[in-house]
Short mmCIF file of C-alpha atoms in Angstrom, two decimals:
data_model
loop_
_atom_site.label_atom_id
_atom_site.label_comp_id
_atom_site.label_asym_id
_atom_site.label_seq_id
_atom_site.Cartn_x
_atom_site.Cartn_y
_atom_site.Cartn_z
CA UNK A 703 17.90 -6.48 13.56
CA UNK A 704 14.78 -7.09 11.58
CA UNK A 705 12.14 -9.29 13.69
CA UNK A 706 11.50 -12.70 12.83
CA UNK A 707 7.73 -13.51 11.77
CA UNK A 708 5.87 -16.41 13.86
CA UNK A 709 4.54 -19.22 11.38
CA UNK A 710 1.39 -17.97 11.99
CA UNK A 711 1.76 -14.33 10.76
CA UNK A 712 4.12 -15.22 7.64
CA UNK A 713 2.08 -13.49 4.96
CA UNK A 714 1.85 -10.26 6.95
CA UNK A 715 5.24 -9.11 4.30
CA UNK A 716 2.78 -9.85 1.55
CA UNK A 717 0.05 -7.96 2.62
CA UNK A 718 2.09 -5.00 3.12
CA UNK A 719 3.67 -4.73 -0.51
CA UNK A 720 -0.07 -5.53 -1.99
CA UNK A 721 -1.50 -2.18 -1.85
CA UNK A 722 -4.76 -3.49 -2.36
CA UNK A 723 -5.24 -3.39 1.38
CA UNK A 724 -5.46 0.68 1.27
CA UNK A 725 -9.01 -0.26 -0.50
CA UNK A 726 -10.22 -3.63 0.92
CA UNK A 727 -10.40 -3.12 4.49
CA UNK A 728 -7.17 -4.99 5.56
CA UNK A 729 -5.49 -1.54 7.21
CA UNK A 730 -7.29 -3.18 10.38
CA UNK A 731 -4.34 -5.88 10.55
CA UNK A 732 -1.88 -3.22 10.41
CA UNK A 733 -3.75 -0.71 13.15
CA UNK A 734 -4.40 -3.91 15.69
CA UNK A 735 -0.86 -5.01 15.28
CA UNK A 736 0.76 -2.27 16.73
CA UNK A 737 -1.25 1.01 16.87
CA UNK A 738 1.29 3.58 17.92
CA UNK A 739 3.82 2.10 15.56
CA UNK A 740 1.08 2.63 12.75
CA UNK A 741 0.77 5.98 13.59
CA UNK A 742 4.47 6.98 13.91
CA UNK A 743 5.07 5.01 10.23
CA UNK A 744 2.51 7.33 9.18
CA UNK A 745 0.11 4.08 7.96
CA UNK A 746 3.11 2.65 6.27
CA UNK A 747 3.00 -0.83 6.54
CA UNK A 748 6.28 -1.72 5.00
CA UNK A 749 8.31 0.48 7.10
CA UNK A 750 6.25 -0.62 9.99
CA UNK A 751 7.16 -4.44 9.67
CA UNK A 752 10.51 -3.14 9.30
CA UNK A 753 10.72 -1.42 12.96
CA UNK A 754 7.92 -3.76 14.88
CA UNK A 755 9.24 -5.76 18.13
CA UNK A 756 9.47 -9.42 18.49
CA UNK A 757 7.23 -9.10 21.27
CA UNK A 758 4.42 -7.06 19.44
CA UNK A 759 4.31 -9.96 16.59
CA UNK A 760 4.34 -12.35 19.15
CA UNK A 761 1.59 -10.99 21.22
CA UNK A 762 -0.42 -10.56 17.92
CA UNK A 763 0.06 -14.31 17.11
CA UNK A 764 -1.32 -15.48 20.32
CA UNK A 765 -4.56 -12.99 19.93
CA UNK A 766 -7.46 -14.34 18.75
CA UNK A 767 -8.98 -11.05 17.50
CA UNK A 768 -5.98 -9.75 15.58
CA UNK A 769 -6.08 -13.21 14.34
CA UNK A 770 -9.54 -13.43 12.97
CA UNK A 771 -8.29 -9.82 11.30
CA UNK A 772 -5.39 -11.26 9.67
CA UNK A 773 -7.22 -14.62 8.56
CA UNK A 774 -10.14 -12.43 6.90
CA UNK A 775 -7.16 -10.04 5.05
CA UNK A 776 -5.15 -12.98 4.12
CA UNK A 777 -8.62 -14.75 2.83
CA UNK A 778 -9.87 -11.47 1.13
CA UNK A 779 -6.36 -11.24 -0.81
CA UNK A 780 -6.34 -14.90 -1.91
CA UNK A 781 -10.07 -14.24 -3.13
CA UNK A 782 -8.94 -11.18 -5.53
CA UNK A 783 -6.23 -13.17 -6.71
CA UNK A 784 -8.24 -16.13 -7.43
CA UNK A 785 -11.75 -15.64 -7.77
CA UNK A 786 -14.04 -18.00 -7.01
CA UNK A 787 -17.16 -16.09 -8.19
CA UNK A 788 -17.18 -14.46 -11.38
CA UNK A 789 -15.84 -10.80 -11.38
CA UNK A 790 -17.89 -8.07 -12.68
CA UNK A 791 -16.01 -8.43 -15.85
CA UNK A 792 -16.82 -11.63 -16.23
CA UNK A 793 -20.27 -11.70 -15.36
CA UNK A 794 -21.09 -9.02 -17.84
CA UNK A 795 -18.78 -10.15 -20.62
CA UNK A 796 -18.87 -13.52 -20.23
CA UNK A 797 -15.08 -14.73 -20.34
CA UNK A 798 -11.86 -13.70 -18.61
CA UNK A 799 -10.42 -10.71 -20.61
CA UNK A 800 -7.78 -11.68 -23.04
CA UNK A 801 -5.34 -8.70 -22.28
CA UNK A 802 -4.47 -6.12 -20.11
CA UNK A 803 -5.26 -2.43 -19.85
CA UNK A 804 -2.02 -0.33 -19.41
CA UNK A 805 -2.66 2.76 -17.82
CA UNK A 806 -0.12 5.37 -18.45
CA UNK A 807 -0.28 8.62 -15.73
CA UNK A 808 2.74 10.55 -14.57
CA UNK A 809 1.24 9.79 -11.09
CA UNK A 810 -1.07 7.63 -9.02
CA UNK A 811 -2.53 8.43 -5.74
CA UNK A 812 -2.55 4.81 -4.27
CA UNK A 813 -1.72 5.72 -0.65
CA UNK A 814 0.09 8.07 1.22
CA UNK A 815 3.03 5.69 1.91
CA UNK A 816 3.61 5.90 -1.71
CA UNK A 817 3.64 9.56 -2.36
CA UNK A 818 4.27 9.80 -6.08
CA UNK A 819 1.14 12.09 -6.51
CA UNK A 820 0.35 15.90 -6.09
CA UNK A 821 -2.96 16.17 -6.68
CA UNK A 822 -6.04 15.29 -8.94
CA UNK A 823 -4.43 13.81 -11.87
CA UNK A 824 -3.13 11.32 -9.40
CA UNK A 825 -6.30 11.11 -7.37
CA UNK A 826 -8.05 10.66 -10.56
CA UNK A 827 -5.66 7.58 -11.97
CA UNK A 828 -5.50 5.71 -8.35
CA UNK A 829 -9.33 5.79 -8.53
CA UNK A 830 -9.39 4.30 -11.79
CA UNK A 831 -7.16 1.97 -10.99
CA UNK A 832 -8.94 0.85 -7.64
CA UNK A 833 -12.75 0.68 -9.40
CA UNK A 834 -10.52 -1.44 -12.14
CA UNK A 835 -9.73 -4.03 -9.64
CA UNK A 836 -13.20 -4.11 -7.63
CA UNK A 837 -14.65 -4.60 -11.45
CA UNK A 838 -12.33 -7.20 -12.04
CA UNK A 839 -10.91 -5.02 -15.19
CA UNK A 840 -7.16 -6.30 -15.91
CA UNK A 841 -4.96 -3.07 -15.66
CA UNK A 842 -1.47 -2.14 -15.04
CA UNK A 843 -0.69 1.25 -14.35
CA UNK A 844 2.71 2.59 -15.86
CA UNK A 845 4.02 5.39 -14.45
CA UNK A 846 6.92 7.08 -12.91
CA UNK A 847 8.77 6.19 -9.74
CA UNK A 848 9.79 9.87 -8.47
CA UNK A 849 13.03 9.81 -6.24
CA UNK A 850 11.57 12.41 -4.09
CA UNK A 851 8.58 12.61 -2.15
CA UNK A 852 6.22 15.85 -1.68
CA UNK A 853 8.28 18.42 0.12
CA UNK A 854 7.69 19.94 3.24
CA UNK A 855 7.04 23.83 3.30
CA UNK A 856 7.70 26.75 5.67
CA UNK A 857 8.11 30.16 5.42
CA UNK A 858 11.30 32.04 6.02
CA UNK A 859 11.62 34.73 8.71
CA UNK A 860 11.68 37.32 5.54
CA UNK A 861 8.50 35.45 3.88
CA UNK A 862 9.99 33.02 1.54
CA UNK A 863 8.57 29.90 0.96
CA UNK A 864 11.41 27.16 1.45
CA UNK A 865 11.22 23.46 0.50
CA UNK A 866 12.73 20.80 2.17
CA UNK A 867 12.78 17.70 -0.29
CA UNK A 868 12.56 14.22 1.36
CA UNK A 869 14.42 11.99 -0.82
CA UNK A 870 12.03 8.70 -1.05
CA UNK A 871 13.80 5.22 0.58
CA UNK A 872 12.55 2.42 -1.80
CA UNK A 873 12.87 -0.28 1.04
CA UNK A 874 10.50 1.29 3.14
CA UNK A 875 7.83 1.58 0.47
CA UNK A 876 5.05 -0.80 -0.67
CA UNK A 877 6.64 -1.52 -3.89
CA UNK A 878 8.83 -4.36 -5.55
CA UNK A 879 10.95 -4.25 -8.93
CA UNK A 880 9.24 -5.53 -11.66
CA UNK A 881 11.71 -7.79 -13.37
CA UNK A 882 11.37 -9.08 -16.86
CA UNK A 883 12.44 -11.52 -19.29
#
């Protein structure tokens, strides 16, 4: 059974699904929420929130230190979405962008909780997206949602590499379906 989020923490799922937390420092919220579960979920906040106990949520809702970190993360997220100060883009070009840059790439390394990358190409694409976010450049990454993440490698007694593929469960990943009209 999924826990019920206390009224004070209702935006936790929203923070978990917005990968912006991975490069803005909000990961402290999830670390402080339940450090053992954070490690057990391999730093995947969506999976973590599916497995967290009601007691841990209630304890966090009463912890002033946790609430300060949570409030800071929510405020930073809100400020990023509706900046009160001009972004780098606006300050240097004098106006908000008129369109969106579509960044097409086969893979994006945004965070280990979304293992849809294998190396340099994905890391570069992820870094471009993170930098564009920081500069206020409107960008959307367009890529593949692979059904499998990394494979786990072992060596057989005969010395052969053996791959064990893990099928990704999208319900446990920080993604949401794009629904258009």
